[in-house]
Amino acid sequence: MQTYIAHYQSPKGSSERSRGLFEFESDARAGTKANAHDARLKMLELFGASAVSWTIEKVERKQAADADKKERITDGQLALDFRPPKPERKRKHSKGYW
């Protein structure tokens, strides 16, 4: 089974506005009706009757948890580039009409 992340939203006219995401597992491929159905059932299991009017905006595949990759992405530190500078390009002189 593949793990997916579903993003949901309550109706805009609702008194209790809510928006968020949850994880679910499904055998169906991403983007299929069966996958959306599995997401809907999991949402109703998690949130109950209040989630009947909610809509699922997007379903995406959950990425593998690579600790090093995650650390590099969320580090926030800029990397220094120690390569020598590129040589300045020579400009072509246009052959004008003057």
PDB file of N, CA and C in Angstrom:
ATOM      1  N   MET A   1       0.838  -1.191   0.000  1.00  0.00           N
ATOM      2  CA  MET A   1       0.000   0.000   0.000  1.00  0.00           C
ATOM      3  C   MET A   1       0.878   1.248   0.000  1.00  0.00           C
ATOM      4  N   GLN A   2       0.456   2.215  -0.740  1.00  0.00           N
ATOM      5  CA  GLN A   2       1.158   3.497  -0.835  1.00  0.00           C
ATOM      6  C   GLN A   2       0.509   4.490   0.130  1.00  0.00           C
ATOM      7  N   THR A   3       1.306   5.351   0.726  1.00  0.00           N
ATOM      8  CA  THR A   3       0.787   6.384   1.615  1.00  0.00           C
ATOM      9  C   THR A   3       0.612   7.683   0.835  1.00  0.00           C
ATOM     10  N   TYR A   4      -0.540   8.315   1.028  1.00  0.00           N
ATOM     11  CA  TYR A   4      -0.871   9.563   0.337  1.00  0.00           C
ATOM     12  C   TYR A   4      -1.204  10.637   1.373  1.00  0.00           C
ATOM     13  N   ILE A   5      -1.147  11.887   0.937  1.00  0.00           N
ATOM     14  CA  ILE A   5      -1.532  13.028   1.765  1.00  0.00           C
ATOM     15  C   ILE A   5      -2.670  13.736   1.049  1.00  0.00           C
ATOM     16  N   ALA A   6      -3.788  13.937   1.752  1.00  0.00           N
ATOM     17  CA  ALA A   6      -4.956  14.601   1.179  1.00  0.00           C
ATOM     18  C   ALA A   6      -5.145  15.960   1.847  1.00  0.00           C
ATOM     19  N   HIS A   7      -5.419  16.979   1.045  1.00  0.00           N
ATOM     20  CA  HIS A   7      -5.688  18.331   1.531  1.00  0.00           C
ATOM     21  C   HIS A   7      -7.189  18.573   1.441  1.00  0.00           C
ATOM     22  N   TYR A   8      -7.796  18.999   2.545  1.00  0.00           N
ATOM     23  CA  TYR A   8      -9.240  19.204   2.567  1.00  0.00           C
ATOM     24  C   TYR A   8      -9.568  20.629   2.959  1.00  0.00           C
ATOM     25  N   GLN A   9     -10.831  21.029   2.661  1.00  0.00           N
ATOM     26  CA  GLN A   9     -11.309  22.370   2.997  1.00  0.00           C
ATOM     27  C   GLN A   9     -12.803  22.298   3.247  1.00  0.00           C
ATOM     28  N   SER A  10     -13.253  23.053   4.252  1.00  0.00           N
ATOM     29  CA  SER A  10     -14.692  23.123   4.527  1.00  0.00           C
ATOM     30  C   SER A  10     -15.309  24.170   3.595  1.00  0.00           C
ATOM     31  N   PRO A  11     -16.641  24.160   3.454  1.00  0.00           N
ATOM     32  CA  PRO A  11     -17.282  25.164   2.587  1.00  0.00           C
ATOM     33  C   PRO A  11     -17.003  26.584   3.062  1.00  0.00           C
ATOM     34  N   LYS A  12     -16.944  27.503   2.112  1.00  0.00           N
ATOM     35  CA  LYS A  12     -16.608  28.892   2.458  1.00  0.00           C
ATOM     36  C   LYS A  12     -17.689  29.576   3.277  1.00  0.00           C
ATOM     37  N   GLY A  13     -18.936  29.167   3.130  1.00  0.00           N
ATOM     38  CA  GLY A  13     -20.033  29.776   3.879  1.00  0.00           C
ATOM     39  C   GLY A  13     -20.247  29.163   5.246  1.00  0.00           C
ATOM     40  N   SER A  14     -19.426  28.206   5.606  1.00  0.00           N
ATOM     41  CA  SER A  14     -19.587  27.497   6.870  1.00  0.00           C
ATOM     42  C   SER A  14     -19.198  28.382   8.048  1.00  0.00           C
ATOM     43  N   SER A  15     -19.872  28.177   9.187  1.00  0.00           N
ATOM     44  CA  SER A  15     -19.534  28.956  10.382  1.00  0.00           C
ATOM     45  C   SER A  15     -18.216  28.489  10.991  1.00  0.00           C
ATOM     46  N   GLU A  16     -17.936  27.205  10.869  1.00  0.00           N
ATOM     47  CA  GLU A  16     -16.665  26.659  11.374  1.00  0.00           C
ATOM     48  C   GLU A  16     -15.782  26.312  10.184  1.00  0.00           C
ATOM     49  N   ARG A  17     -14.983  27.279   9.757  1.00  0.00           N
ATOM     50  CA  ARG A  17     -14.106  27.058   8.612  1.00  0.00           C
ATOM     51  C   ARG A  17     -12.915  26.223   9.048  1.00  0.00           C
ATOM     52  N   SER A  18     -12.581  25.240   8.265  1.00  0.00           N
ATOM     53  CA  SER A  18     -11.408  24.435   8.574  1.00  0.00           C
ATOM     54  C   SER A  18     -10.718  24.045   7.278  1.00  0.00           C
ATOM     55  N   ARG A  19      -9.410  23.869   7.393  1.00  0.00           N
ATOM     56  CA  ARG A  19      -8.577  23.502   6.261  1.00  0.00           C
ATOM     57  C   ARG A  19      -7.392  22.758   6.825  1.00  0.00           C
ATOM     58  N   GLY A  20      -6.978  21.708   6.156  1.00  0.00           N
ATOM     59  CA  GLY A  20      -5.836  20.961   6.655  1.00  0.00           C
ATOM     60  C   GLY A  20      -5.497  19.792   5.756  1.00  0.00           C
ATOM     61  N   LEU A  21      -4.750  18.858   6.323  1.00  0.00           N
ATOM     62  CA  LEU A  21      -4.354  17.680   5.576  1.00  0.00           C
ATOM     63  C   LEU A  21      -4.279  16.478   6.494  1.00  0.00           C
ATOM     64  N   PHE A  22      -4.328  15.300   5.903  1.00  0.00           N
ATOM     65  CA  PHE A  22      -4.223  14.057   6.655  1.00  0.00           C
ATOM     66  C   PHE A  22      -3.602  13.003   5.754  1.00  0.00           C
ATOM     67  N   GLU A  23      -3.066  11.965   6.384  1.00  0.00           N
ATOM     68  CA  GLU A  23      -2.444  10.864   5.662  1.00  0.00           C
ATOM     69  C   GLU A  23      -3.405   9.694   5.590  1.00  0.00           C
ATOM     70  N   PHE A  24      -3.345   8.963   4.488  1.00  0.00           N
ATOM     71  CA  PHE A  24      -4.125   7.738   4.355  1.00  0.00           C
ATOM     72  C   PHE A  24      -3.382   6.783   3.435  1.00  0.00           C
ATOM     73  N   GLU A  25      -3.754   5.526   3.505  1.00  0.00           N
ATOM     74  CA  GLU A  25      -3.138   4.508   2.661  1.00  0.00           C
ATOM     75  C   GLU A  25      -4.166   3.997   1.668  1.00  0.00           C
ATOM     76  N   SER A  26      -3.679   3.712   0.447  1.00  0.00           N
ATOM     77  CA  SER A  26      -4.572   3.237  -0.592  1.00  0.00           C
ATOM     78  C   SER A  26      -3.817   2.325  -1.545  1.00  0.00           C
ATOM     79  N   ASP A  27      -4.525   1.313  -2.068  1.00  0.00           N
ATOM     80  CA  ASP A  27      -3.956   0.443  -3.087  1.00  0.00           C
ATOM     81  C   ASP A  27      -4.108   1.047  -4.478  1.00  0.00           C
ATOM     82  N   ALA A  28      -5.029   1.980  -4.629  1.00  0.00           N
ATOM     83  CA  ALA A  28      -5.303   2.571  -5.936  1.00  0.00           C
ATOM     84  C   ALA A  28      -4.197   3.547  -6.337  1.00  0.00           C
ATOM     85  N   ARG A  29      -4.060   3.743  -7.642  1.00  0.00           N
ATOM     86  CA  ARG A  29      -3.058   4.687  -8.142  1.00  0.00           C
ATOM     87  C   ARG A  29      -3.475   6.120  -7.846  1.00  0.00           C
ATOM     88  N   ALA A  30      -2.492   7.008  -7.798  1.00  0.00           N
ATOM     89  CA  ALA A  30      -2.758   8.424  -7.525  1.00  0.00           C
ATOM     90  C   ALA A  30      -3.588   9.025  -8.656  1.00  0.00           C
ATOM     91  N   GLY A  31      -4.571   9.848  -8.296  1.00  0.00           N
ATOM     92  CA  GLY A  31      -5.388  10.539  -9.276  1.00  0.00           C
ATOM     93  C   GLY A  31      -6.588   9.754  -9.772  1.00  0.00           C
ATOM     94  N   THR A  32      -6.818   8.552  -9.277  1.00  0.00           N
ATOM     95  CA  THR A  32      -7.958   7.759  -9.720  1.00  0.00           C
ATOM     96  C   THR A  32      -9.156   7.987  -8.809  1.00  0.00           C
ATOM     97  N   LYS A  33     -10.323   7.570  -9.293  1.00  0.00           N
ATOM     98  CA  LYS A  33     -11.537   7.712  -8.482  1.00  0.00           C
ATOM     99  C   LYS A  33     -11.466   6.851  -7.227  1.00  0.00           C
ATOM    100  N   ALA A  34     -10.850   5.686  -7.338  1.00  0.00           N
ATOM    101  CA  ALA A  34     -10.725   4.801  -6.178  1.00  0.00           C
ATOM    102  C   ALA A  34      -9.843   5.432  -5.108  1.00  0.00           C
ATOM    103  N   ASN A  35      -8.818   6.130  -5.528  1.00  0.00           N
ATOM    104  CA  ASN A  35      -7.933   6.810  -4.583  1.00  0.00           C
ATOM    105  C   ASN A  35      -8.682   7.943  -3.881  1.00  0.00           C
ATOM    106  N   ALA A  36      -9.445   8.723  -4.637  1.00  0.00           N
ATOM    107  CA  ALA A  36     -10.232   9.813  -4.050  1.00  0.00           C
ATOM    108  C   ALA A  36     -11.291   9.254  -3.106  1.00  0.00           C
ATOM    109  N   HIS A  37     -11.856   8.108  -3.442  1.00  0.00           N
ATOM    110  CA  HIS A  37     -12.862   7.470  -2.584  1.00  0.00           C
ATOM    111  C   HIS A  37     -12.234   7.025  -1.263  1.00  0.00           C
ATOM    112  N   ASP A  38     -11.031   6.444  -1.338  1.00  0.00           N
ATOM    113  CA  ASP A  38     -10.330   6.041  -0.116  1.00  0.00           C
ATOM    114  C   ASP A  38     -10.022   7.248   0.769  1.00  0.00           C
ATOM    115  N   ALA A  39      -9.647   8.360   0.136  1.00  0.00           N
ATOM    116  CA  ALA A  39      -9.366   9.585   0.894  1.00  0.00           C
ATOM    117  C   ALA A  39     -10.626  10.098   1.579  1.00  0.00           C
ATOM    118  N   ARG A  40     -11.726  10.064   0.866  1.00  0.00           N
ATOM    119  CA  ARG A  40     -12.991  10.532   1.427  1.00  0.00           C
ATOM    120  C   ARG A  40     -13.421   9.680   2.623  1.00  0.00           C
ATOM    121  N   LEU A  41     -13.286   8.362   2.497  1.00  0.00           N
ATOM    122  CA  LEU A  41     -13.647   7.474   3.607  1.00  0.00           C
ATOM    123  C   LEU A  41     -12.763   7.715   4.827  1.00  0.00           C
ATOM    124  N   LYS A  42     -11.474   7.900   4.609  1.00  0.00           N
ATOM    125  CA  LYS A  42     -10.559   8.152   5.728  1.00  0.00           C
ATOM    126  C   LYS A  42     -10.891   9.486   6.404  1.00  0.00           C
ATOM    127  N   MET A  43     -11.255  10.499   5.601  1.00  0.00           N
ATOM    128  CA  MET A  43     -11.619  11.799   6.161  1.00  0.00           C
ATOM    129  C   MET A  43     -12.865  11.663   7.035  1.00  0.00           C
ATOM    130  N   LEU A  44     -13.839  10.892   6.580  1.00  0.00           N
ATOM    131  CA  LEU A  44     -15.054  10.703   7.372  1.00  0.00           C
ATOM    132  C   LEU A  44     -14.774   9.902   8.638  1.00  0.00           C
ATOM    133  N   GLU A  45     -13.840   8.948   8.570  1.00  0.00           N
ATOM    134  CA  GLU A  45     -13.447   8.204   9.772  1.00  0.00           C
ATOM    135  C   GLU A  45     -12.795   9.125  10.795  1.00  0.00           C
ATOM    136  N   LEU A  46     -11.911   9.990  10.323  1.00  0.00           N
ATOM    137  CA  LEU A  46     -11.155  10.855  11.238  1.00  0.00           C
ATOM    138  C   LEU A  46     -12.009  11.961  11.848  1.00  0.00           C
ATOM    139  N   PHE A  47     -12.839  12.625  11.033  1.00  0.00           N
ATOM    140  CA  PHE A  47     -13.525  13.830  11.485  1.00  0.00           C
ATOM    141  C   PHE A  47     -15.013  13.647  11.721  1.00  0.00           C
ATOM    142  N   GLY A  48     -15.578  12.529  11.354  1.00  0.00           N
ATOM    143  CA  GLY A  48     -16.979  12.250  11.642  1.00  0.00           C
ATOM    144  C   GLY A  48     -17.955  12.992  10.763  1.00  0.00           C
ATOM    145  N   ALA A  49     -19.154  13.207  11.299  1.00  0.00           N
ATOM    146  CA  ALA A  49     -20.254  13.789  10.533  1.00  0.00           C
ATOM    147  C   ALA A  49     -20.008  15.237  10.138  1.00  0.00           C
ATOM    148  N   SER A  50     -19.156  15.936  10.856  1.00  0.00           N
ATOM    149  CA  SER A  50     -18.888  17.339  10.496  1.00  0.00           C
ATOM    150  C   SER A  50     -18.146  17.447   9.169  1.00  0.00           C
ATOM    151  N   ALA A  51     -17.519  16.361   8.712  1.00  0.00           N
ATOM    152  CA  ALA A  51     -16.733  16.391   7.481  1.00  0.00           C
ATOM    153  C   ALA A  51     -17.535  16.023   6.241  1.00  0.00           C
ATOM    154  N   VAL A  52     -18.833  15.814   6.371  1.00  0.00           N
ATOM    155  CA  VAL A  52     -19.644  15.399   5.222  1.00  0.00           C
ATOM    156  C   VAL A  52     -19.642  16.461   4.129  1.00  0.00           C
ATOM    157  N   SER A  53     -19.700  17.730   4.491  1.00  0.00           N
ATOM    158  CA  SER A  53     -19.752  18.800   3.498  1.00  0.00           C
ATOM    159  C   SER A  53     -18.364  19.269   3.045  1.00  0.00           C
ATOM    160  N   TRP A  54     -17.310  18.739   3.603  1.00  0.00           N
ATOM    161  CA  TRP A  54     -15.963  19.155   3.228  1.00  0.00           C
ATOM    162  C   TRP A  54     -15.576  18.576   1.874  1.00  0.00           C
ATOM    163  N   THR A  55     -14.660  19.249   1.207  1.00  0.00           N
ATOM    164  CA  THR A  55     -14.173  18.758  -0.080  1.00  0.00           C
ATOM    165  C   THR A  55     -12.676  18.481   0.010  1.00  0.00           C
ATOM    166  N   ILE A  56     -12.250  17.517  -0.771  1.00  0.00           N
ATOM    167  CA  ILE A  56     -10.824  17.196  -0.851  1.00  0.00           C
ATOM    168  C   ILE A  56     -10.265  17.948  -2.052  1.00  0.00           C
ATOM    169  N   GLU A  57      -9.342  18.858  -1.790  1.00  0.00           N
ATOM    170  CA  GLU A  57      -8.783  19.697  -2.848  1.00  0.00           C
ATOM    171  C   GLU A  57      -7.731  18.979  -3.674  1.00  0.00           C
ATOM    172  N   LYS A  58      -6.844  18.248  -2.988  1.00  0.00           N
ATOM    173  CA  LYS A  58      -5.702  17.669  -3.683  1.00  0.00           C
ATOM    174  C   LYS A  58      -5.236  16.431  -2.942  1.00  0.00           C
ATOM    175  N   VAL A  59      -4.815  15.428  -3.692  1.00  0.00           N
ATOM    176  CA  VAL A  59      -4.226  14.217  -3.124  1.00  0.00           C
ATOM    177  C   VAL A  59      -2.860  14.041  -3.756  1.00  0.00           C
ATOM    178  N   GLU A  60      -1.851  13.905  -2.921  1.00  0.00           N
ATOM    179  CA  GLU A  60      -0.489  13.736  -3.443  1.00  0.00           C
ATOM    180  C   GLU A  60       0.195  12.586  -2.737  1.00  0.00           C
ATOM    181  N   ARG A  61       1.165  12.010  -3.413  1.00  0.00           N
ATOM    182  CA  ARG A  61       1.911  10.887  -2.857  1.00  0.00           C
ATOM    183  C   ARG A  61       2.875  11.397  -1.792  1.00  0.00           C
ATOM    184  N   LYS A  62       2.964  10.688  -0.685  1.00  0.00           N
ATOM    185  CA  LYS A  62       3.878  11.067   0.383  1.00  0.00           C
ATOM    186  C   LYS A  62       5.293  10.643  -0.006  1.00  0.00           C
ATOM    187  N   GLN A  63       6.231  11.557   0.129  1.00  0.00           N
ATOM    188  CA  GLN A  63       7.616  11.289  -0.231  1.00  0.00           C
ATOM    189  C   GLN A  63       8.287  10.457   0.846  1.00  0.00           C
ATOM    190  N   ALA A  64       9.280   9.687   0.442  1.00  0.00           N
ATOM    191  CA  ALA A  64      10.040   8.871   1.393  1.00  0.00           C
ATOM    192  C   ALA A  64      10.775   9.786   2.366  1.00  0.00           C
ATOM    193  N   ALA A  65      10.853   9.370   3.600  1.00  0.00           N
ATOM    194  CA  ALA A  65      11.487  10.180   4.642  1.00  0.00           C
ATOM    195  C   ALA A  65      12.993   9.945   4.612  1.00  0.00           C
ATOM    196  N   ASP A  66      13.693  10.760   3.864  1.00  0.00           N
ATOM    197  CA  ASP A  66      15.150  10.697   3.802  1.00  0.00           C
ATOM    198  C   ASP A  66      15.680  11.763   4.755  1.00  0.00           C
ATOM    199  N   ALA A  67      16.279  11.346   5.847  1.00  0.00           N
ATOM    200  CA  ALA A  67      16.687  12.272   6.907  1.00  0.00           C
ATOM    201  C   ALA A  67      17.716  13.285   6.407  1.00  0.00           C
ATOM    202  N   ASP A  68      18.695  12.824   5.639  1.00  0.00           N
ATOM    203  CA  ASP A  68      19.723  13.752   5.147  1.00  0.00           C
ATOM    204  C   ASP A  68      19.139  14.768   4.179  1.00  0.00           C
ATOM    205  N   LYS A  69      18.290  14.320   3.286  1.00  0.00           N
ATOM    206  CA  LYS A  69      17.690  15.215   2.308  1.00  0.00           C
ATOM    207  C   LYS A  69      16.823  16.258   2.992  1.00  0.00           C
ATOM    208  N   LYS A  70      16.035  15.822   3.978  1.00  0.00           N
ATOM    209  CA  LYS A  70      15.172  16.740   4.701  1.00  0.00           C
ATOM    210  C   LYS A  70      15.997  17.784   5.457  1.00  0.00           C
ATOM    211  N   GLU A  71      17.098  17.328   6.048  1.00  0.00           N
ATOM    212  CA  GLU A  71      17.951  18.236   6.813  1.00  0.00           C
ATOM    213  C   GLU A  71      18.584  19.273   5.893  1.00  0.00           C
ATOM    214  N   ARG A  72      19.013  18.840   4.708  1.00  0.00           N
ATOM    215  CA  ARG A  72      19.629  19.771   3.765  1.00  0.00           C
ATOM    216  C   ARG A  72      18.623  20.799   3.271  1.00  0.00           C
ATOM    217  N   ILE A  73      17.382  20.374   3.050  1.00  0.00           N
ATOM    218  CA  ILE A  73      16.374  21.291   2.524  1.00  0.00           C
ATOM    219  C   ILE A  73      15.960  22.306   3.581  1.00  0.00           C
ATOM    220  N   THR A  74      15.731  21.873   4.799  1.00  0.00           N
ATOM    221  CA  THR A  74      15.210  22.756   5.839  1.00  0.00           C
ATOM    222  C   THR A  74      16.306  23.468   6.627  1.00  0.00           C
ATOM    223  N   ASP A  75      17.553  23.296   6.231  1.00  0.00           N
ATOM    224  CA  ASP A  75      18.650  23.915   6.958  1.00  0.00           C
ATOM    225  C   ASP A  75      18.550  25.436   6.908  1.00  0.00           C
ATOM    226  N   GLY A  76      18.221  25.985   5.757  1.00  0.00           N
ATOM    227  CA  GLY A  76      18.082  27.421   5.632  1.00  0.00           C
ATOM    228  C   GLY A  76      19.395  28.152   5.421  1.00  0.00           C
ATOM    229  N   GLN A  77      20.499  27.447   5.432  1.00  0.00           N
ATOM    230  CA  GLN A  77      21.806  28.068   5.257  1.00  0.00           C
ATOM    231  C   GLN A  77      22.154  28.088   3.775  1.00  0.00           C
ATOM    232  N   LEU A  78      22.608  29.240   3.299  1.00  0.00           N
ATOM    233  CA  LEU A  78      23.023  29.340   1.909  1.00  0.00           C
ATOM    234  C   LEU A  78      24.380  28.665   1.725  1.00  0.00           C
ATOM    235  N   ALA A  79      24.564  28.033   0.585  1.00  0.00           N
ATOM    236  CA  ALA A  79      25.828  27.362   0.302  1.00  0.00           C
ATOM    237  C   ALA A  79      26.789  28.339  -0.365  1.00  0.00           C
ATOM    238  N   LEU A  80      28.055  28.235  -0.015  1.00  0.00           N
ATOM    239  CA  LEU A  80      29.068  29.084  -0.627  1.00  0.00           C
ATOM    240  C   LEU A  80      29.614  28.410  -1.876  1.00  0.00           C
ATOM    241  N   ASP A  81      29.906  29.208  -2.884  1.00  0.00           N
ATOM    242  CA  ASP A  81      30.415  28.698  -4.147  1.00  0.00           C
ATOM    243  C   ASP A  81      31.873  29.122  -4.269  1.00  0.00           C
ATOM    244  N   PHE A  82      32.793  28.160  -4.202  1.00  0.00           N
ATOM    245  CA  PHE A  82      34.217  28.462  -4.241  1.00  0.00           C
ATOM    246  C   PHE A  82      34.825  28.259  -5.621  1.00  0.00           C
ATOM    247  N   ARG A  83      34.006  28.113  -6.646  1.00  0.00           N
ATOM    248  CA  ARG A  83      34.537  27.970  -8.002  1.00  0.00           C
ATOM    249  C   ARG A  83      35.082  29.309  -8.476  1.00  0.00           C
ATOM    250  N   PRO A  84      36.058  29.271  -9.376  1.00  0.00           N
ATOM    251  CA  PRO A  84      36.573  30.547  -9.908  1.00  0.00           C
ATOM    252  C   PRO A  84      35.498  31.231 -10.744  1.00  0.00           C
ATOM    253  N   PRO A  85      35.530  32.556 -10.789  1.00  0.00           N
ATOM    254  CA  PRO A  85      34.489  33.259 -11.549  1.00  0.00           C
ATOM    255  C   PRO A  85      34.611  32.964 -13.043  1.00  0.00           C
ATOM    256  N   LYS A  86      33.480  33.003 -13.712  1.00  0.00           N
ATOM    257  CA  LYS A  86      33.478  32.782 -15.151  1.00  0.00           C
ATOM    258  C   LYS A  86      34.124  33.984 -15.843  1.00  0.00           C
ATOM    259  N   PRO A  87      34.836  33.742 -16.934  1.00  0.00           N
ATOM    260  CA  PRO A  87      35.430  34.871 -17.650  1.00  0.00           C
ATOM    261  C   PRO A  87      34.337  35.752 -18.253  1.00  0.00           C
ATOM    262  N   GLU A  88      34.616  37.049 -18.282  1.00  0.00           N
ATOM    263  CA  GLU A  88      33.634  37.981 -18.800  1.00  0.00           C
ATOM    264  C   GLU A  88      33.513  37.794 -20.306  1.00  0.00           C
ATOM    265  N   ARG A  89      32.282  37.734 -20.781  1.00  0.00           N
ATOM    266  CA  ARG A  89      32.057  37.493 -22.202  1.00  0.00           C
ATOM    267  C   ARG A  89      32.339  38.751 -23.012  1.00  0.00           C
ATOM    268  N   LYS A  90      32.927  38.553 -24.159  1.00  0.00           N
ATOM    269  CA  LYS A  90      33.193  39.666 -25.066  1.00  0.00           C
ATOM    270  C   LYS A  90      31.918  39.974 -25.836  1.00  0.00           C
ATOM    271  N   ARG A  91      31.620  41.245 -25.968  1.00  0.00           N
ATOM    272  CA  ARG A  91      30.427  41.653 -26.697  1.00  0.00           C
ATOM    273  C   ARG A  91      30.745  41.760 -28.179  1.00  0.00           C
ATOM    274  N   LYS A  92      29.815  41.332 -28.989  1.00  0.00           N
ATOM    275  CA  LYS A  92      29.967  41.462 -30.425  1.00  0.00           C
ATOM    276  C   LYS A  92      29.620  42.881 -30.827  1.00  0.00           C
ATOM    277  N   HIS A  93      30.413  43.435 -31.694  1.00  0.00           N
ATOM    278  CA  HIS A  93      30.100  44.777 -32.208  1.00  0.00           C
ATOM    279  C   HIS A  93      29.198  44.604 -33.418  1.00  0.00           C
ATOM    280  N   SER A  94      28.117  45.304 -33.406  1.00  0.00           N
ATOM    281  CA  SER A  94      27.201  45.199 -34.526  1.00  0.00           C
ATOM    282  C   SER A  94      27.692  46.076 -35.666  1.00  0.00           C
ATOM    283  N   LYS A  95      27.439  45.647 -36.843  1.00  0.00           N
ATOM    284  CA  LYS A  95      27.810  46.432 -38.031  1.00  0.00           C
ATOM    285  C   LYS A  95      26.659  47.361 -38.341  1.00  0.00           C
ATOM    286  N   GLY A  96      26.802  48.575 -37.923  1.00  0.00           N
ATOM    287  CA  GLY A  96      25.736  49.553 -38.111  1.00  0.00           C
ATOM    288  C   GLY A  96      25.760  50.178 -39.501  1.00  0.00           C
ATOM    289  N   TYR A  97      24.810  51.004 -39.746  1.00  0.00           N
ATOM    290  CA  TYR A  97      24.702  51.662 -41.039  1.00  0.00           C
ATOM    291  C   TYR A  97      25.434  52.989 -41.076  1.00  0.00           C
ATOM    292  N   TRP A  98      26.073  53.421 -40.048  1.00  0.00           N
ATOM    293  CA  TRP A  98      26.737  54.716 -40.032  1.00  0.00           C
ATOM    294  C   TRP A  98      28.120  54.629 -40.538  1.00  0.00           C
TER     295      TRP A  98
END
